[in-house]
């Protein structure tokens, strides 16, 4: 069937044609929904601050990723992720390059985290991994998704998390990409009543990173915790778009994103908190803090609240500034070098986010990695 | 209960119409209409060309849809763009004013008569499309202050108007600014010369009277070096079930060390309890802090209008310039407000403060939308923003859309916002002390908005407090 598509996305779709081993169960509907889409550009509110030209100009070749995972992750050939409205989400669903699912049975509880490492190794490699996590009632698990992107590749990943009543998930995302690597990660979490989800995005490095995180609180007494940090340098870009959708009463959410921006880097934060009409007794907190290390860096922050219920406690805050001169002076006076003093302050600043992870293994790993790269000073062991 | 009935009965006390014969041109918008308006006002050719150019720009623009408001778009061809009271357009003295008009002013509480002259407020009164009276002109002229309607300024101070018109809000700025530039009919003009501190509050009172018209006024205020002026603006409209359009442009220019304090009490007709009628208030207000240490302060109390779309802004171009925005926005019934500010930091060591208090009642929606932009040249820029929302009912909504763009490392930007409901314990406490519920709410709301109300000139602060109480009448959730 011939479809009328916006010319800006036609070439992207043409490039997916060779890949048809894995199919989304609503493949045709996804394709149909793309008829109204165009390639994201800065006139779209969601892409106002994030430039996409370079990504659009890439000579991408769709291919499989290299995957190293715990055996509990099952490869699937039919994808059932929820349909997305954005271009890149749909693009992933049209042609996933690999798809995995992890089901935790009801009442199962695991202390050891499940690891999944996705690697892209070649120039112009374009990968589209797709994941589905399902936690049964009162299940409890820790999951680590570790993205490693080498050279100038592009990874357009998508993840759906479905949490049943009383389940508990700690999800740590580690993004460790090269300076010329592009990554988009689209996550959607649906939480039933009394479930508890803690998502932490560790953006260690990457040329161009865009994270969409949508958390929907569908059952009472559910809790969502979202956090992330970013330390972009040179000409890197890190963009975090989050939505917390309070659909029912008595839910809580807590969001904390912190960034340190070096050189000519750019940071974007857009956090939305919706409180639906009947979602009384909601408590929602959102905070975005940024430190500017260079005059050439840019930070665009947009914390939003949309509230339609009256008996709620909601607050958000955003700060952008620099390190306290006095704190730096104090450390210098105690013999630290200019660099050391800044590193120490950055460590303290970023640790607040890293320590929100309940996965001790990840916390240690991330701190060691950052410290080995001279970004922070690791804790004394 | 008697008091309650009494107050609820007067939910919009300015809803009357004045029976003054007026001259109205046919509805519609085209080049010909613009030529007619320009000719009626006996304008110089440069202004007509300027208008026509604006009209061309407007034709190429689309009505903005990004605001968090929903309404039926006005039919721009169904509006009459010029309506003026028919009786003698210019008055030599205030005694000559049409008695009906005098009555209108009295009912609006505008200080036009001798006894109120003691209050010391100079007023420019704009009804529909024209300015009908300006008081205290001579006294101000002694100090070199020019305060008159903009049509008069075009005739008598053409050079000044030509030099500054459209410099802060260019015709290309947005849809409504372009429309206003094409069809504006009157408004106020004010020039404060170097080193002069304006001895009295200057005030403009706007009123839409005719049905089927829109009001498109233009205000231009220039404060020369080291001058100071405090300017007040009030607005009302009759109660009608049609939606009337008000699309104004206000431009302020503050030179070196000048200070402009601009206060608005906006009380356009908000529509009835079921959301019928009311004024669409689509306004572009912007101030340019052009010189070193200049300061512009916006204070607004927004209680009226069915739909409000308004972002009084400051461009902080001069080093050490200061921008302030204090706002209380109350929405009740089916009102919708999308309001806030833009602070554009260009100069070094520029400071801005934003305090916004939203109160939503009934089925209304109240949004704060603000932009804080720190350019890379704005070293050591500082911004503090606080946006609080108070929800009175579970059918109303409160929203915050702040945009923060920081482009250098020495800037400090803080934004915080909270949303909560009026405290039941607070109301209980007041009831315990013998207040009734309405009084209790009025008191709590006034306390909540105090930070902003304190910034208003005294005469306005009293009016604003009463207005808050009336707007929230019967809104207890």
Coordinates of N, CA and C in Angstrom, one line a residue, chain B residues 184-401:
Chain B
X184 N -4.2 50.4 15.5 CA -4.3 51.0 16.8 C -5.0 52.4 16.6
X185 N -5.8 52.7 17.6 CA -6.6 53.9 17.4 C -6.2 55.0 18.4
X186 N -5.9 54.6 19.6 CA -5.4 55.6 20.6 C -4.7 54.9 21.7
X187 N -4.4 55.7 22.7 CA -3.6 55.1 23.8 C -2.9 56.3 24.4
X188 N -1.9 56.1 25.2 CA -1.3 57.2 25.9 C 0.2 57.3 25.5
X189 N 0.6 58.5 25.6 CA 2.0 58.8 25.3 C 2.6 59.6 26.4
X190 N 3.8 59.2 26.8 CA 4.4 59.9 27.9 C 5.9 60.0 27.8
X191 N 6.4 61.2 28.0 CA 7.8 61.5 27.9 C 8.3 62.2 29.1
X192 N 9.2 61.6 29.9 CA 9.7 62.3 31.1 C 11.1 62.8 30.7
X193 N 11.4 64.1 30.7 CA 12.7 64.6 30.3 C 13.8 64.3 31.3
X194 N 15.0 64.5 30.9 CA 16.2 64.2 31.8 C 16.1 64.8 33.2
X195 N 16.4 63.9 34.1 CA 16.5 64.4 35.5 C 15.2 64.7 36.2
X196 N 14.1 64.5 35.5 CA 12.8 64.9 36.2 C 12.2 63.7 36.9
X197 N 11.8 64.0 38.1 CA 11.0 62.9 38.8 C 9.6 63.3 38.8
X198 N 8.8 62.6 38.1 CA 7.4 62.9 37.9 C 6.7 63.0 39.2
X199 N 6.1 64.2 39.6 CA 5.6 64.4 40.9 C 4.3 63.7 41.2
X200 N 3.6 63.1 40.2 CA 2.4 62.5 40.5 C 2.3 61.2 39.7
X201 N 1.4 60.3 40.2 CA 1.2 59.1 39.4 C 0.5 59.4 38.1
X202 N 0.9 58.9 37.1 CA 0.2 59.1 35.8 C -0.7 57.9 35.6
X203 N -1.8 58.1 35.0 CA -2.8 57.0 35.0 C -3.6 57.0 33.7
X204 N -3.8 55.8 33.1 CA -4.7 55.7 31.9 C -5.8 54.8 32.3
X205 N -7.0 55.2 31.9 CA -8.1 54.3 32.1 C -8.7 53.9 30.8
X206 N -8.8 52.6 30.6 CA -9.3 52.1 29.3 C -10.7 51.5 29.5
X207 N -11.6 51.8 28.5 CA -12.9 51.2 28.6 C -13.4 50.9 27.2
X208 N -13.9 49.7 27.1 CA -14.6 49.3 25.8 C -16.0 49.6 26.1
X209 N -16.7 50.3 25.3 CA -18.1 50.6 25.5 C -19.0 50.0 24.5
X210 N -18.7 50.3 23.2 CA -19.5 49.8 22.1 C -19.5 48.3 21.9
X211 N -20.7 47.8 21.5 CA -20.7 46.4 21.1 C -20.0 46.2 19.8
X212 N -19.5 45.0 19.5 CA -19.0 44.7 18.2 C -17.7 45.4 17.9
X213 N -17.0 46.0 18.9 CA -15.8 46.6 18.6 C -14.7 45.9 19.3
X214 N -13.5 46.2 19.0 CA -12.3 45.7 19.7 C -11.6 47.0 20.2
X215 N -10.7 46.8 21.2 CA -9.9 47.9 21.6 C -8.5 47.6 21.3
X216 N -7.9 48.5 20.6 CA -6.5 48.4 20.2 C -5.7 49.6 20.6
X217 N -5.3 49.7 21.8 CA -4.6 50.9 22.2 C -3.1 50.7 22.2
X218 N -2.4 51.7 22.1 CA -0.9 51.7 22.1 C -0.4 52.7 23.1
X219 N 0.5 52.2 23.9 CA 1.0 53.1 24.9 C 2.5 53.2 24.7
X220 N 3.1 54.4 24.7 CA 4.5 54.5 24.5 C 5.0 55.4 25.7
X221 N 6.0 55.0 26.4 CA 6.4 55.7 27.6 C 7.9 55.8 27.6
X222 N 8.4 57.0 27.6 CA 9.9 57.1 27.5 C 10.4 57.9 28.7
X223 N 11.3 57.3 29.4 CA 11.9 58.0 30.6 C 13.3 58.3 30.2
X224 N 13.6 59.6 30.1 CA 15.0 60.0 29.7 C 15.9 59.8 30.9
X225 N 17.2 60.1 30.7 CA 18.2 59.9 31.7 C 17.8 60.4 33.1
X226 N 18.0 59.6 34.1 CA 17.8 59.9 35.5 C 16.4 60.4 35.8
X227 N 15.4 60.0 35.1 CA 14.1 60.4 35.4 C 13.3 59.2 36.1
X228 N 12.2 59.6 36.7 CA 11.4 58.5 37.4 C 9.9 58.8 37.1
X229 N 9.2 57.7 36.8 CA 7.8 57.8 36.6 C 7.1 56.6 37.1
X230 N 5.9 56.8 37.7 CA 5.1 55.7 38.2 C 3.8 55.8 37.4
X231 N 3.4 54.7 36.7 CA 2.3 54.8 35.7 C 1.3 53.7 36.1
X232 N 0.0 54.1 36.1 CA -1.0 53.2 36.4 C -1.9 53.0 35.2
X233 N -2.5 51.8 35.2 CA -3.4 51.5 34.0 C -4.5 50.7 34.6
X234 N -5.7 51.1 34.2 CA -6.9 50.3 34.7 C -7.8 50.1 33.5
X235 N -8.6 49.0 33.5 CA -9.4 48.8 32.4 C -10.7 48.0 32.8
X236 N -11.8 48.4 32.2 CA -13.1 47.7 32.4 C -13.9 47.7 31.1
X237 N -14.9 46.9 31.1 CA -15.8 46.8 29.9 C -17.2 46.4 30.3
X238 N -18.2 46.8 29.5 CA -19.5 46.4 29.9 C -19.7 44.9 29.8
X239 N -20.8 44.5 30.4 CA -21.1 43.0 30.4 C -21.8 42.7 29.1
X240 N -21.2 41.9 28.3 CA -21.9 41.5 27.0 C -21.7 40.1 26.8
X241 N -22.6 39.4 26.0 CA -22.4 38.0 25.9 C -21.5 37.7 24.7
X242 N -21.0 38.7 24.0 CA -20.1 38.4 22.9 C -18.7 38.5 23.5
X243 N -17.7 37.9 22.8 CA -16.3 38.1 23.2 C -15.7 39.3 22.5
X244 N -15.3 40.2 23.3 CA -14.7 41.4 22.7 C -13.2 41.2 22.7
X245 N -12.5 41.8 21.7 CA -11.1 41.6 21.6 C -10.4 42.9 22.1
X246 N -9.4 42.7 22.9 CA -8.5 43.8 23.3 C -7.1 43.3 23.0
X247 N -6.5 44.0 22.1 CA -5.1 43.7 21.7 C -4.3 45.0 21.8
X248 N -3.6 45.1 22.9 CA -2.9 46.4 23.1 C -1.4 46.1 23.0
X249 N -0.7 47.2 22.8 CA 0.8 47.1 22.8 C 1.3 48.2 23.7
X250 N 2.1 47.9 24.7 CA 2.7 48.9 25.5 C 4.3 48.8 25.4
X251 N 4.9 49.9 25.1 CA 6.3 50.0 24.9 C 6.9 51.0 26.0
X252 N 7.9 50.5 26.7 CA 8.6 51.4 27.6 C 10.0 51.5 27.3
X253 N 10.6 52.7 27.4 CA 12.0 52.8 27.2 C 12.6 53.6 28.4
X254 N 13.6 53.0 29.1 CA 14.2 53.6 30.2 C 15.7 53.8 29.8
X255 N 16.1 55.1 29.9 CA 17.5 55.5 29.5 C 18.3 55.3 30.8
X256 N 19.5 55.8 30.7 CA 20.5 55.7 31.8 C 19.9 56.2 33.1
X257 N 20.0 55.3 34.1 CA 19.5 55.6 35.5 C 18.1 56.0 35.6
X258 N 17.3 55.8 34.6 CA 15.9 56.1 34.7 C 15.1 54.9 35.3
X259 N 14.0 55.2 35.9 CA 13.2 54.2 36.5 C 11.7 54.3 36.1
X260 N 11.1 53.2 35.6 CA 9.7 53.2 35.3 C 9.0 52.2 36.1
X261 N 8.0 52.6 36.8 CA 7.2 51.6 37.5 C 5.8 51.6 36.9
X262 N 5.5 50.5 36.4 CA 4.2 50.4 35.6 C 3.3 49.4 36.3
X263 N 2.1 49.9 36.7 CA 1.2 49.1 37.4 C -0.1 48.9 36.6
X264 N -0.6 47.7 36.7 CA -1.9 47.5 35.9 C -2.9 46.8 36.9
X265 N -4.1 47.3 36.9 CA -5.2 46.5 37.5 C -6.1 46.2 36.4
X266 N -6.1 45.0 35.9 CA -6.8 44.6 34.8 C -8.1 44.0 35.2
X267 N -9.2 44.6 34.8 CA -10.5 44.1 35.2 C -11.5 44.2 34.1
X268 N -11.1 43.7 32.9 CA -12.0 43.6 31.8 C -13.1 42.6 32.2
X269 N -14.2 42.7 31.5 CA -15.3 41.8 31.9 C -14.9 40.4 31.6
X270 N -15.0 39.5 32.7 CA -14.5 38.2 32.6 C -15.5 37.1 32.0
X271 N -16.7 37.6 31.6 CA -17.7 36.6 31.2 C -18.6 36.2 32.4
X272 N -19.7 35.6 32.2 CA -20.6 35.3 33.3 C -20.2 34.0 33.9
X273 N -21.0 33.5 34.8 CA -20.7 32.3 35.6 C -20.6 31.1 34.8
X274 N -21.2 31.1 33.6 CA -21.2 29.9 32.7 C -20.2 30.1 31.6
X275 N -19.4 31.1 31.7 CA -18.3 31.3 30.7 C -18.8 31.9 29.4
X276 N -19.9 32.6 29.4 CA -20.4 33.3 28.2 C -19.8 34.7 28.2
X277 N -19.4 35.1 27.0 CA -18.9 36.5 26.9 C -17.6 36.7 27.6
X278 N -17.3 38.0 27.7 CA -16.0 38.3 28.3 C -15.0 38.8 27.3
X279 N -14.0 39.5 27.8 CA -13.0 40.1 26.9 C -11.8 39.1 26.6
X280 N -11.4 39.1 25.4 CA -10.1 38.4 25.1 C -9.0 39.4 25.2
X281 N -8.1 39.2 26.1 CA -7.1 40.1 26.4 C -5.8 39.6 25.9
X282 N -5.4 40.1 24.7 CA -4.2 39.6 24.1 C -3.2 40.8 23.9
X283 N -2.3 40.9 24.9 CA -1.6 42.1 25.0 C -0.1 41.8 25.0
X284 N 0.6 42.7 24.3 CA 2.1 42.7 24.3 C 2.7 43.9 25.0
X285 N 3.3 43.6 26.1 CA 3.9 44.7 26.9 C 5.4 44.4 27.0
X286 N 6.2 45.4 26.7 CA 7.6 45.2 26.8 C 8.4 46.4 27.2
X287 N 9.4 46.3 28.0 CA 10.2 47.5 28.4 C 11.6 47.2 28.0
X288 N 12.2 48.3 27.6 CA 13.7 48.2 27.2 C 14.5 49.0 28.3
X289 N 15.3 48.3 29.0 CA 16.2 49.0 29.9 C 17.4 49.3 29.1
X290 N 17.4 50.5 28.5 CA 18.4 50.8 27.5 C 19.7 51.2 28.1
X291 N 19.6 52.0 29.2 CA 20.8 52.6 29.7 C 21.4 51.9 31.0
X292 N 22.6 52.3 31.3 CA 23.3 51.9 32.5 C 22.4 52.1 33.7
X293 N 22.2 51.2 34.6 CA 21.4 51.3 35.9 C 20.0 51.7 35.7
X294 N 19.4 51.4 34.5 CA 18.0 51.7 34.4 C 17.2 50.6 35.0
X295 N 15.9 50.9 35.3 CA 15.1 50.0 36.0 C 13.6 50.0 35.5
X296 N 13.1 48.9 35.2 CA 11.7 48.8 34.9 C 11.0 47.8 35.8
X297 N 9.9 48.2 36.3 CA 9.2 47.3 37.2 C 7.7 47.2 36.8
X298 N 7.3 46.0 36.5 CA 5.9 45.7 36.2 C 5.2 45.1 37.4
X299 N 4.1 45.7 37.7 CA 3.2 45.1 38.7 C 1.8 44.9 38.1
X300 N 1.3 43.8 38.2 CA 0.0 43.6 37.6 C -1.0 42.8 38.6
X301 N -2.2 43.2 38.6 CA -3.2 42.5 39.3 C -4.2 42.1 38.2
X302 N -4.3 40.8 37.9 CA -5.2 40.4 36.8 C -6.4 39.7 37.3
X303 N -7.5 40.3 37.2 CA -8.7 39.6 37.7 C -9.7 39.4 36.6
X304 N -9.6 40.2 35.6 CA -10.7 40.1 34.6 C -10.3 39.3 33.3
X305 N -11.1 39.5 32.3 CA -10.9 38.9 31.0 C -11.3 37.4 31.0
X306 N -11.9 37.0 29.9 CA -12.3 35.6 29.7 C -11.0 34.8 29.4
X307 N -10.2 35.4 28.5 CA -8.9 34.8 28.2 C -7.8 35.8 28.2
X308 N -6.8 35.5 28.9 CA -5.7 36.5 29.0 C -4.4 35.8 28.4
X309 N -3.7 36.6 27.7 CA -2.5 36.2 27.0 C -1.6 37.4 27.1
X310 N -0.7 37.4 28.1 CA 0.0 38.6 28.4 C 1.3 38.3 29.1
X311 N 2.4 38.9 28.6 CA 3.7 38.6 29.1 C 4.5 39.9 29.2
X312 N 4.3 40.8 30.2 CA 5.0 42.0 30.3 C 6.5 41.7 30.5
X313 N 7.4 42.2 29.7 CA 8.7 41.7 29.6 C 9.7 42.8 29.8
X314 N 11.0 42.5 30.1 CA 12.0 43.5 30.2 C 13.2 43.0 29.4
X315 N 13.8 43.9 28.6 CA 15.0 43.6 27.9 C 16.1 44.4 28.7
X316 N 16.9 43.7 29.4 CA 17.9 44.3 30.2 C 19.2 44.5 29.4
X317 N 19.3 45.6 28.7 CA 20.4 45.8 27.8 C 21.5 46.6 28.5
X318 N 21.1 47.6 29.3 CA 22.1 48.4 29.9 C 22.8 47.6 31.0
X319 N 24.1 47.9 31.3 CA 24.8 47.2 32.4 C 24.1 47.7 33.7
X320 N 24.1 46.8 34.6 CA 23.5 47.0 36.0 C 22.0 47.4 35.9
X321 N 21.3 47.1 34.8 CA 19.9 47.4 34.7 C 19.1 46.3 35.5
X322 N 17.9 46.7 35.9 CA 17.1 45.9 36.8 C 15.7 45.7 36.2
X323 N 15.2 44.5 36.2 CA 13.9 44.2 35.7 C 13.1 43.5 36.8
X324 N 11.9 43.9 37.0 CA 11.1 43.3 38.1 C 9.7 43.0 37.5
X325 N 9.1 41.9 38.0 CA 7.8 41.5 37.6 C 7.0 41.0 38.8
X326 N 6.0 41.7 39.2 CA 5.2 41.2 40.3 C 3.8 41.0 39.8
X327 N 3.2 39.8 40.0 CA 1.9 39.6 39.4 C 1.0 38.8 40.3
X328 N -0.2 39.2 40.4 CA -1.3 38.4 41.0 C -2.3 38.1 39.9
X329 N -2.6 36.9 39.6 CA -3.6 36.6 38.6 C -4.6 35.7 39.3
X330 N -5.9 36.2 39.2 CA -7.0 35.5 39.8 C -7.9 35.0 38.7
X331 N -8.2 33.7 38.6 CA -9.2 33.3 37.6 C -10.3 32.6 38.4
X332 N -11.6 32.8 37.9 CA -12.7 32.2 38.5 C -13.7 31.8 37.4
X333 N -14.7 31.0 37.7 CA -15.6 30.5 36.8 C -14.9 29.8 35.6
X334 N -15.1 30.3 34.4 CA -14.5 29.7 33.2 C -13.3 30.5 32.6
X335 N -12.8 31.4 33.4 CA -11.7 32.2 32.9 C -10.4 31.4 32.6
X336 N -9.6 31.9 31.7 CA -8.4 31.2 31.4 C -7.3 32.3 31.3
X337 N -6.2 32.1 32.0 CA -5.1 33.1 32.0 C -3.8 32.3 31.6
X338 N -3.1 32.9 30.7 CA -1.8 32.4 30.4 C -0.9 33.6 30.5
X339 N -0.2 33.8 31.6 CA 0.5 35.1 31.8 C 1.8 34.8 32.5
X340 N 2.7 35.8 32.3 CA 4.0 35.6 32.9 C 4.9 36.7 32.4
X341 N 6.2 36.4 32.2 CA 7.1 37.5 31.8 C 8.2 36.9 31.1
X342 N 9.0 37.8 30.4 CA 10.3 37.4 29.8 C 11.3 38.4 30.4
X343 N 12.4 37.8 30.8 CA 13.5 38.7 31.2 C 14.7 38.3 30.4
X344 N 15.1 39.2 29.5 CA 16.2 39.0 28.6 C 17.4 39.7 29.1
X345 N 18.4 39.0 29.6 CA 19.6 39.7 30.1 C 20.6 39.8 29.0
X346 N 21.0 41.0 28.7 CA 22.0 41.3 27.7 C 23.2 41.9 28.4
X347 N 23.0 43.0 29.2 CA 24.0 43.7 29.8 C 24.7 43.0 31.0
X348 N 25.8 43.4 31.4 CA 26.5 42.8 32.5 C 25.9 43.2 33.8
X349 N 26.0 42.3 34.8 CA 25.4 42.6 36.1 C 24.0 43.0 36.2
X350 N 23.2 42.5 35.3 CA 21.8 42.8 35.2 C 21.1 41.9 36.2
X351 N 20.0 42.4 36.8 CA 19.3 41.6 37.8 C 17.8 41.6 37.5
X352 N 17.2 40.5 37.7 CA 15.7 40.4 37.5 C 15.1 39.6 38.6
X353 N 13.9 40.0 39.0 CA 13.1 39.3 40.0 C 11.7 39.1 39.5
X354 N 11.2 37.9 39.7 CA 9.9 37.5 39.2 C 9.1 36.9 40.4
X355 N 8.0 37.6 40.7 CA 7.2 37.0 41.8 C 5.8 36.9 41.2
X356 N 5.3 35.7 41.0 CA 4.0 35.5 40.4 C 3.1 34.6 41.3
X357 N 2.0 35.1 41.6 CA 1.0 34.4 42.5 C -0.2 34.2 41.7
X358 N -0.5 32.9 41.5 CA -1.8 32.6 40.8 C -2.8 32.0 41.7
X359 N -4.0 32.4 41.5 CA -5.1 31.9 42.3 C -6.2 31.3 41.3
X360 N -6.5 30.1 41.4 CA -7.5 29.5 40.5 C -8.7 29.1 41.3
X361 N -9.9 29.5 40.8 CA -11.2 29.0 41.4 C -12.1 28.6 40.3
X362 N -13.3 28.1 40.7 CA -14.3 27.7 39.8 C -13.8 26.6 38.8
X363 N -14.0 26.9 37.5 CA -13.6 25.9 36.5 C -12.4 26.5 35.7
X364 N -11.7 27.4 36.3 CA -10.8 28.2 35.6 C -9.4 27.5 35.4
X365 N -8.6 28.0 34.5 CA -7.2 27.6 34.4 C -6.3 28.7 34.4
X366 N -5.3 28.6 35.2 CA -4.4 29.7 35.4 C -2.9 29.3 35.1
X367 N -2.2 29.8 34.2 CA -0.9 29.3 33.8 C 0.1 30.5 34.0
X368 N 1.3 30.1 34.5 CA 2.4 31.0 34.5 C 3.3 30.5 33.4
X369 N 3.7 31.4 32.5 CA 4.7 31.1 31.4 C 5.7 32.1 31.4
X370 N 6.9 31.8 31.7 CA 8.0 32.8 31.8 C 9.3 32.4 31.1
X371 N 10.0 33.3 30.6 CA 11.3 33.0 30.0 C 12.4 33.9 30.8
X372 N 13.4 33.2 31.2 CA 14.6 33.9 31.7 C 15.7 33.5 30.8
X373 N 16.2 34.5 30.1 CA 17.3 34.2 29.1 C 18.5 35.0 29.5
X374 N 19.6 34.3 29.7 CA 20.8 34.9 30.1 C 21.8 34.8 28.9
X375 N 22.0 35.9 28.2 CA 22.9 35.8 27.0 C 24.3 35.7 27.5
X376 N 25.2 35.3 26.6 CA 26.6 35.1 27.0 C 27.3 36.4 27.4
X377 N 26.7 37.5 26.9 CA 27.3 38.8 27.3 C 26.9 39.3 28.7
X378 N 25.9 38.7 29.2 CA 25.4 39.1 30.5 C 26.1 38.5 31.7
X379 N 27.4 39.0 31.9 CA 28.2 38.4 32.9 C 27.6 38.8 34.3
X380 N 27.7 37.9 35.2 CA 27.2 38.1 36.6 C 25.7 38.4 36.6
X381 N 24.9 38.0 35.7 CA 23.5 38.3 35.7 C 22.9 37.4 36.8
X382 N 21.8 37.9 37.3 CA 21.2 37.3 38.5 C 19.7 37.3 38.2
X383 N 19.1 36.1 38.5 CA 17.6 36.1 38.4 C 17.0 35.3 39.5
X384 N 16.0 35.8 40.1 CA 15.2 35.0 41.1 C 13.8 34.9 40.7
X385 N 13.2 33.7 40.5 CA 11.8 33.6 40.2 C 11.1 32.8 41.2
X386 N 9.9 33.2 41.5 CA 9.1 32.4 42.4 C 7.7 32.5 41.9
X387 N 7.1 31.3 41.7 CA 5.8 31.2 41.1 C 4.9 30.3 42.0
X388 N 4.0 30.9 42.7 CA 3.1 30.1 43.6 C 1.7 30.0 43.0
X389 N 1.1 28.9 43.2 CA -0.3 28.8 42.8 C -1.1 28.3 43.9
X390 N -2.3 28.9 44.0 CA -3.2 28.5 45.0 C -4.5 28.0 44.3
X391 N -4.9 26.8 44.7 CA -6.1 26.2 44.1 C -7.2 26.2 45.1
X392 N -8.4 26.8 44.6 CA -9.5 26.9 45.5 C -10.5 25.8 45.3
X393 N -10.5 25.2 44.1 CA -11.5 24.1 43.9 C -10.8 22.9 43.1
X394 N -11.5 21.8 43.1 CA -10.9 20.6 42.5 C -11.2 20.6 41.0
X395 N -11.9 21.7 40.5 CA -12.2 21.7 39.1 C -11.4 22.7 38.4
X396 N -10.5 23.4 39.1 CA -9.7 24.4 38.5 C -8.3 23.9 38.3
X397 N -7.5 24.6 37.5 CA -6.1 24.1 37.2 C -5.1 25.2 37.4
X398 N -3.9 24.8 37.8 CA -2.8 25.7 38.0 C -1.6 25.1 37.3
X399 N -1.0 25.9 36.4 CA 0.1 25.3 35.6 C 1.3 26.3 35.6
X400 N 2.5 25.7 35.5 CA 3.7 26.5 35.4 C 4.6 26.1 34.3
X401 N 4.9 27.0 33.4 CA 5.8 26.7 32.3 C 7.0 27.6 32.2

